[in-house]
Short mmCIF file of C-alpha atoms and ligand atoms in Angstrom, two decimals:
data_model
loop_
_atom_site.label_atom_id
_atom_site.label_comp_id
_atom_site.label_asym_id
_atom_site.label_seq_id
_atom_site.Cartn_x
_atom_site.Cartn_y
_atom_site.Cartn_z
CA UNK R 21 0.00 0.00 0.00
CA UNK R 22 2.83 2.34 0.99
CA UNK R 23 4.75 1.50 -2.22
CA UNK R 24 1.72 2.31 -4.36
CA UNK R 25 1.16 5.73 -2.80
CA UNK R 26 4.88 6.47 -3.15
CA UNK R 27 4.93 5.71 -6.88
CA UNK R 28 1.77 7.81 -7.33
CA UNK R 29 3.47 10.72 -5.56
CA UNK R 30 6.55 10.33 -7.78
CA UNK R 31 4.34 10.49 -10.84
CA UNK R 32 2.71 13.68 -9.52
CA UNK R 33 6.12 15.31 -8.96
CA UNK R 34 7.12 14.25 -12.50
CA UNK R 35 3.92 15.67 -13.97
CA UNK R 36 4.62 19.00 -12.24
CA UNK R 37 8.07 19.10 -13.82
CA UNK R 38 6.65 18.50 -17.30
CA UNK R 39 3.89 21.07 -16.78
CA UNK R 40 6.26 23.75 -15.40
CA UNK R 41 8.57 23.35 -18.39
CA UNK R 42 5.62 23.61 -20.77
CA UNK R 43 4.02 26.75 -19.32
CA UNK R 44 7.08 28.95 -18.79
CA UNK R 45 6.51 32.59 -19.66
CA UNK R 46 8.40 35.85 -19.90
CA UNK R 47 7.35 38.94 -17.93
CA UNK R 48 7.79 41.37 -20.82
CA UNK R 49 7.02 39.25 -23.87
CA UNK R 50 4.02 37.38 -22.51
CA UNK R 51 2.55 39.34 -19.62
CA UNK R 52 3.26 43.06 -19.89
CA UNK R 53 3.80 43.28 -23.68
CA UNK R 54 4.76 46.95 -23.42
CA UNK R 55 1.33 47.86 -22.05
CA UNK R 56 0.45 50.32 -19.31
CA UNK R 57 -2.68 50.58 -17.20
CA UNK R 58 -5.74 52.56 -18.19
CA UNK R 59 -7.80 54.35 -15.53
CA UNK R 60 -11.01 53.80 -17.46
CA UNK R 61 -10.74 50.09 -16.62
CA UNK R 62 -11.11 47.96 -13.50
CA UNK R 63 -7.97 46.19 -12.33
CA UNK R 64 -9.60 43.54 -10.15
CA UNK R 65 -12.82 41.74 -11.13
CA UNK R 66 -15.97 42.49 -9.10
CA UNK R 67 -15.93 38.94 -7.70
CA UNK R 68 -12.71 39.82 -5.85
CA UNK R 69 -12.97 43.57 -5.23
CA UNK R 70 -16.55 43.22 -3.87
CA UNK R 71 -17.24 46.75 -5.17
CA UNK R 72 -20.96 46.14 -4.70
CA UNK R 73 -20.25 46.47 -0.96
CA UNK R 74 -19.14 50.08 -1.40
CA UNK R 75 -22.70 51.36 -1.50
CA UNK R 76 -21.93 55.09 -1.06
CA UNK R 77 -19.66 55.27 -4.11
CA UNK R 78 -20.40 56.33 -7.70
CA UNK R 79 -19.49 54.02 -10.60
CA UNK R 80 -16.16 55.72 -11.35
CA UNK R 81 -15.29 55.70 -7.63
CA UNK R 82 -15.93 51.96 -7.47
CA UNK R 83 -13.58 51.57 -10.41
CA UNK R 84 -10.95 53.54 -8.49
CA UNK R 85 -11.43 51.15 -5.54
CA UNK R 86 -10.72 48.19 -7.85
CA UNK R 87 -7.56 49.95 -9.03
CA UNK R 88 -6.31 50.58 -5.48
CA UNK R 89 -7.03 46.95 -4.64
CA UNK R 90 -5.12 45.90 -7.77
CA UNK R 91 -2.04 47.68 -6.50
CA UNK R 92 -2.44 46.09 -3.07
CA UNK R 93 -2.87 42.72 -4.82
CA UNK R 94 0.55 43.11 -6.43
CA UNK R 95 2.09 44.10 -3.10
CA UNK R 96 0.44 41.28 -1.15
CA UNK R 97 1.79 38.71 -3.60
CA UNK R 98 5.24 40.28 -3.48
CA UNK R 99 4.98 39.72 0.26
CA UNK R 100 3.77 36.11 0.36
CA UNK R 101 6.04 34.91 -2.45
CA UNK R 102 9.01 35.83 -0.24
CA UNK R 103 8.24 33.43 2.59
CA UNK R 104 6.86 30.72 0.29
CA UNK R 105 10.15 30.77 -1.61
CA UNK R 106 12.20 30.42 1.57
CA UNK R 107 10.03 27.54 2.82
CA UNK R 108 10.25 25.68 -0.51
CA UNK R 109 14.03 26.05 -0.39
CA UNK R 110 14.02 24.65 3.15
CA UNK R 111 11.79 21.61 2.49
CA UNK R 112 13.73 20.78 -0.68
CA UNK R 113 16.57 19.79 1.66
CA UNK R 114 14.64 16.63 2.60
CA UNK R 115 15.06 15.45 -1.01
CA UNK R 116 18.73 16.37 -1.57
CA UNK R 117 19.92 12.83 -0.99
CA UNK R 118 16.69 11.10 -1.88
CA UNK R 119 13.96 11.56 -4.44
CA UNK R 120 15.65 13.52 -7.24
CA UNK R 121 12.38 13.94 -9.14
CA UNK R 122 10.79 15.67 -6.14
CA UNK R 123 13.94 17.79 -5.79
CA UNK R 124 13.79 18.90 -9.43
CA UNK R 125 10.09 19.78 -9.10
CA UNK R 126 10.81 21.99 -6.05
CA UNK R 127 13.85 23.60 -7.68
CA UNK R 128 11.66 24.51 -10.68
CA UNK R 129 9.18 26.07 -8.25
CA UNK R 130 12.02 28.12 -6.77
CA UNK R 131 13.15 29.24 -10.21
CA UNK R 132 9.79 30.83 -10.96
CA UNK R 133 9.35 32.38 -7.52
CA UNK R 134 11.75 35.26 -8.16
CA UNK R 135 10.11 36.07 -11.54
CA UNK R 136 6.77 36.16 -9.71
CA UNK R 137 8.16 38.71 -7.23
CA UNK R 138 9.62 40.69 -10.14
CA UNK R 139 6.28 40.56 -11.98
CA UNK R 140 4.41 41.94 -8.98
CA UNK R 141 7.04 44.67 -8.43
CA UNK R 142 6.60 45.72 -12.06
CA UNK R 143 2.80 45.69 -11.75
CA UNK R 144 3.01 47.83 -8.58
CA UNK R 145 5.21 50.32 -10.46
CA UNK R 146 2.90 50.40 -13.50
CA UNK R 147 -0.19 50.96 -11.34
CA UNK R 148 1.75 53.60 -9.39
CA UNK R 149 2.50 55.46 -12.64
CA UNK R 150 -1.24 55.60 -13.38
CA UNK R 151 -2.87 56.39 -10.03
CA UNK R 152 -2.48 59.56 -7.90
CA UNK R 153 0.49 59.81 -5.51
CA UNK R 154 0.05 59.00 -1.83
CA UNK R 155 -0.49 55.20 -1.86
CA UNK R 156 1.36 53.25 0.83
CA UNK R 157 2.16 49.60 1.42
CA UNK R 158 4.49 49.72 4.38
CA UNK R 159 4.88 46.03 5.18
CA UNK R 160 8.39 44.66 4.92
CA UNK R 161 8.38 41.24 3.14
CA UNK R 162 11.53 40.07 4.95
CA UNK R 163 10.14 41.00 8.38
CA UNK R 164 6.87 39.17 7.64
CA UNK R 165 8.78 36.16 6.27
CA UNK R 166 10.80 36.10 9.50
CA UNK R 167 7.61 35.88 11.59
CA UNK R 168 5.99 33.29 9.30
CA UNK R 169 9.08 31.09 9.15
CA UNK R 170 9.36 31.09 12.96
CA UNK R 171 6.26 28.85 12.94
CA UNK R 172 6.31 25.12 12.29
CA UNK R 173 6.65 23.81 8.74
CA UNK R 174 3.21 22.19 8.99
CA UNK R 175 1.58 25.57 9.70
CA UNK R 176 3.54 27.36 6.96
CA UNK R 177 2.72 24.69 4.37
CA UNK R 178 -0.96 24.90 5.33
CA UNK R 179 -0.93 28.67 4.75
CA UNK R 180 1.05 28.20 1.52
CA UNK R 181 -1.43 25.71 0.08
CA UNK R 182 -4.26 28.06 1.04
CA UNK R 183 -2.54 30.90 -0.88
CA UNK R 184 -1.59 28.87 -3.94
CA UNK R 185 -5.14 27.53 -4.21
CA UNK R 186 -6.76 30.95 -3.93
CA UNK R 187 -4.65 32.27 -6.81
CA UNK R 188 -6.45 29.67 -8.95
CA UNK R 189 -9.84 30.79 -7.75
CA UNK R 190 -8.85 34.41 -8.42
CA UNK R 191 -7.98 33.47 -11.99
CA UNK R 192 -11.45 31.96 -12.44
CA UNK R 193 -13.04 35.24 -11.29
CA UNK R 194 -10.85 37.17 -13.73
CA UNK R 195 -12.11 35.23 -16.76
CA UNK R 196 -15.77 35.94 -16.07
CA UNK R 197 -17.10 38.16 -18.90
CA UNK R 198 -16.42 41.83 -18.05
CA UNK R 199 -15.55 44.23 -20.87
CA UNK R 200 -14.29 46.85 -18.39
CA UNK R 201 -11.64 44.61 -16.82
CA UNK R 202 -8.05 45.52 -17.73
CA UNK R 203 -6.60 43.09 -20.30
CA UNK R 204 -3.17 43.52 -18.71
CA UNK R 205 -4.43 42.57 -15.25
CA UNK R 206 -6.29 39.60 -16.78
CA UNK R 207 -2.97 38.41 -18.17
CA UNK R 208 -1.36 38.76 -14.74
CA UNK R 209 -4.03 36.38 -13.37
CA UNK R 210 -3.66 34.02 -16.33
CA UNK R 211 0.12 33.64 -16.29
CA UNK R 212 0.32 33.49 -12.51
CA UNK R 213 -2.36 30.77 -12.43
CA UNK R 214 -0.46 28.66 -14.99
CA UNK R 215 2.40 28.14 -12.54
CA UNK R 216 0.45 28.21 -9.30
CA UNK R 217 -1.49 25.13 -10.44
CA UNK R 218 1.75 23.15 -10.20
CA UNK R 219 2.76 24.80 -6.94
CA UNK R 220 -0.49 23.80 -5.24
CA UNK R 221 0.16 20.14 -6.15
CA UNK R 222 3.69 20.37 -4.73
CA UNK R 223 2.42 22.07 -1.55
CA UNK R 224 -0.04 19.24 -1.04
CA UNK R 225 2.63 16.57 -1.55
CA UNK R 226 5.12 18.28 0.76
CA UNK R 227 2.49 19.04 3.42
CA UNK R 228 1.28 15.42 3.54
CA UNK R 229 4.83 14.08 3.52
CA UNK R 230 5.76 16.36 6.41
CA UNK R 231 2.51 15.63 8.26
CA UNK R 232 3.23 11.88 8.21
CA UNK R 233 6.36 12.51 10.33
CA UNK R 234 4.62 14.53 13.06
CA UNK R 235 3.53 13.34 16.47
CA UNK R 236 -0.07 13.93 17.54
CA UNK R 237 1.10 16.64 19.99
CA UNK R 238 3.27 18.42 17.41
CA UNK R 239 0.38 18.49 14.92
CA UNK R 240 -1.93 19.90 17.56
CA UNK R 241 0.53 22.73 18.26
CA UNK R 242 0.89 23.28 14.50
CA UNK R 243 -2.87 23.74 14.17
CA UNK R 244 -2.66 26.58 16.70
CA UNK R 245 0.29 28.06 14.82
CA UNK R 246 -1.69 27.97 11.58
CA UNK R 247 -4.45 29.90 13.36
CA UNK R 248 -1.80 32.40 14.57
CA UNK R 249 -0.53 32.81 11.00
CA UNK R 250 -4.02 33.50 9.68
CA UNK R 251 -4.35 36.09 12.48
CA UNK R 252 -1.05 37.67 11.41
CA UNK R 253 -2.26 37.88 7.80
CA UNK R 254 -5.44 39.51 9.08
CA UNK R 255 -3.39 42.10 10.98
CA UNK R 256 -1.70 43.08 7.72
CA UNK R 257 -5.08 43.25 5.96
CA UNK R 258 -6.57 45.47 8.67
CA UNK R 259 -3.69 47.93 8.43
CA UNK R 260 -3.81 47.97 4.62
CA UNK R 261 -7.60 48.42 4.55
CA UNK R 262 -7.19 51.52 6.75
CA UNK R 263 -4.33 52.81 4.59
CA UNK R 264 -6.20 52.24 1.32
CA UNK R 265 -9.42 53.82 2.62
CA UNK R 266 -7.42 56.88 3.73
CA UNK R 267 -5.73 57.06 0.32
CA UNK R 268 -9.11 56.82 -1.44
CA UNK R 269 -10.59 59.58 0.72
CA UNK R 270 -7.59 61.85 0.12
CA UNK R 271 -7.45 61.39 -3.67
CA UNK R 272 -11.00 60.68 -4.93
CA UNK R 273 -11.67 64.36 -5.66
CA UNK R 274 -14.48 65.06 -3.21
CA UNK R 275 -14.91 65.39 0.53
CA UNK R 276 -15.39 62.08 2.28
CA UNK R 277 -16.53 62.44 5.89
CA UNK R 278 -15.37 60.30 8.78
CA UNK R 279 -18.41 58.00 8.77
CA UNK R 280 -18.11 57.30 5.05
CA UNK R 281 -14.34 56.71 5.36
CA UNK R 282 -15.08 54.09 8.01
CA UNK R 283 -17.64 52.40 5.73
CA UNK R 284 -15.10 52.39 2.89
CA UNK R 285 -12.45 50.94 5.21
CA UNK R 286 -14.88 48.16 6.19
CA UNK R 287 -15.45 47.48 2.48
CA UNK R 288 -11.72 47.20 1.82
CA UNK R 289 -11.27 44.88 4.80
CA UNK R 290 -14.13 42.62 3.72
CA UNK R 291 -12.67 42.40 0.20
CA UNK R 292 -9.14 41.71 1.49
CA UNK R 293 -10.33 39.03 3.89
CA UNK R 294 -12.18 37.40 1.00
CA UNK R 295 -9.17 37.64 -1.32
CA UNK R 296 -6.43 36.55 1.08
CA UNK R 297 -8.13 34.36 3.69
CA UNK R 298 -11.63 33.06 2.98
CA UNK R 299 -11.33 32.36 -0.76
CA UNK R 300 -8.54 29.87 0.02
CA UNK R 301 -9.92 28.52 3.28
CA UNK R 302 -13.26 27.81 1.58
CA UNK R 303 -11.60 26.15 -1.42
CA UNK R 304 -12.98 22.57 -1.58
CA UNK R 305 -9.55 21.01 -2.14
CA UNK R 306 -8.07 22.88 0.83
CA UNK R 307 -10.90 21.67 3.07
CA UNK R 308 -10.50 18.11 1.80
CA UNK R 309 -6.75 17.93 2.40
CA UNK R 310 -6.90 19.77 5.74
CA UNK R 311 -9.67 17.56 7.12
CA UNK R 312 -7.75 14.44 6.07
CA UNK R 313 -4.87 15.52 8.32
CA UNK R 314 -6.61 16.84 11.44
CA UNK R 315 -9.21 15.80 14.00
CA UNK R 316 -12.77 17.15 14.10
CA UNK R 317 -11.88 19.17 17.20
CA UNK R 318 -8.90 20.78 15.45
CA UNK R 319 -11.12 21.53 12.45
CA UNK R 320 -13.58 23.28 14.74
CA UNK R 321 -10.78 25.37 16.28
CA UNK R 322 -9.72 26.53 12.82
CA UNK R 323 -13.29 27.21 11.72
CA UNK R 324 -14.03 29.19 14.92
CA UNK R 325 -10.94 31.34 14.27
CA UNK R 326 -11.98 31.96 10.65
CA UNK R 327 -15.51 32.85 11.76
CA UNK R 328 -14.16 35.76 13.83
CA UNK R 329 -12.76 37.34 10.64
CA UNK R 330 -16.01 38.71 9.23
FE1 FE2 J 2 3.40 33.04 -7.49
FE1 FE2 J 3 3.73 29.78 -6.19
#
């Protein structure tokens, strides 16, 4: 039984290698293609930006909200790719003197991680050249990575799978028919998704492999650490929602009073929690893998923590 599951895993690593070699893309030639952003278009699709929640805003103001969120999207991915990259490098060590197919698959994942960070830096700069000055994203990716990587590998791999699965769901939202959605941002979703599909498979394989080595007590602690990590992500989202609401109020061209600014901030936070926490946590595959590794009581602890983030 063990031998069968091992050969199936090897085949999945091998399939990831073939797929990553097939889908490789170039930031300039394939994604950006010399284009810049256009303020008459939305940057994030409505299914992610939740602009319908911003009930006090006019149509063009809602579009501006999607553009601010697009810039934050680029910055959030620049942030998470940093710690994911470091963790992949670390877990690849387990395969150095063992499964060379698994090692190659993880090394290929590492090779695309820097281009992903570069892509999101370029997108941040391009959006910055289009929108008014005054936007801030003051979170240091290395400082966040330091906090994340201080937690157990089980907890970090759980968060990583969550993230790499939600990028796939985000892509699906971006292909829903919407003539006002930026073609450049659609391509960012498309090309990112092509590689994240492989990454999610590798995350699952590495997470299960690591999980099999844990004691019951260590896994129970790791569940709490995963909850702490989700809380840390939420702290970043709360700060960014406040920053982005303040930026909107200062640059939208009309007076926005304190009560409306608070409503706009709540809208940003709801959208960010959907984009960076709930869209992954509610992903059917994430739920399936997570529940196969933990007890019902641990599942309830995680669900109770997620329920507080609404
Ligand atoms: Fe990525
Ligand atoms: Fe990735």
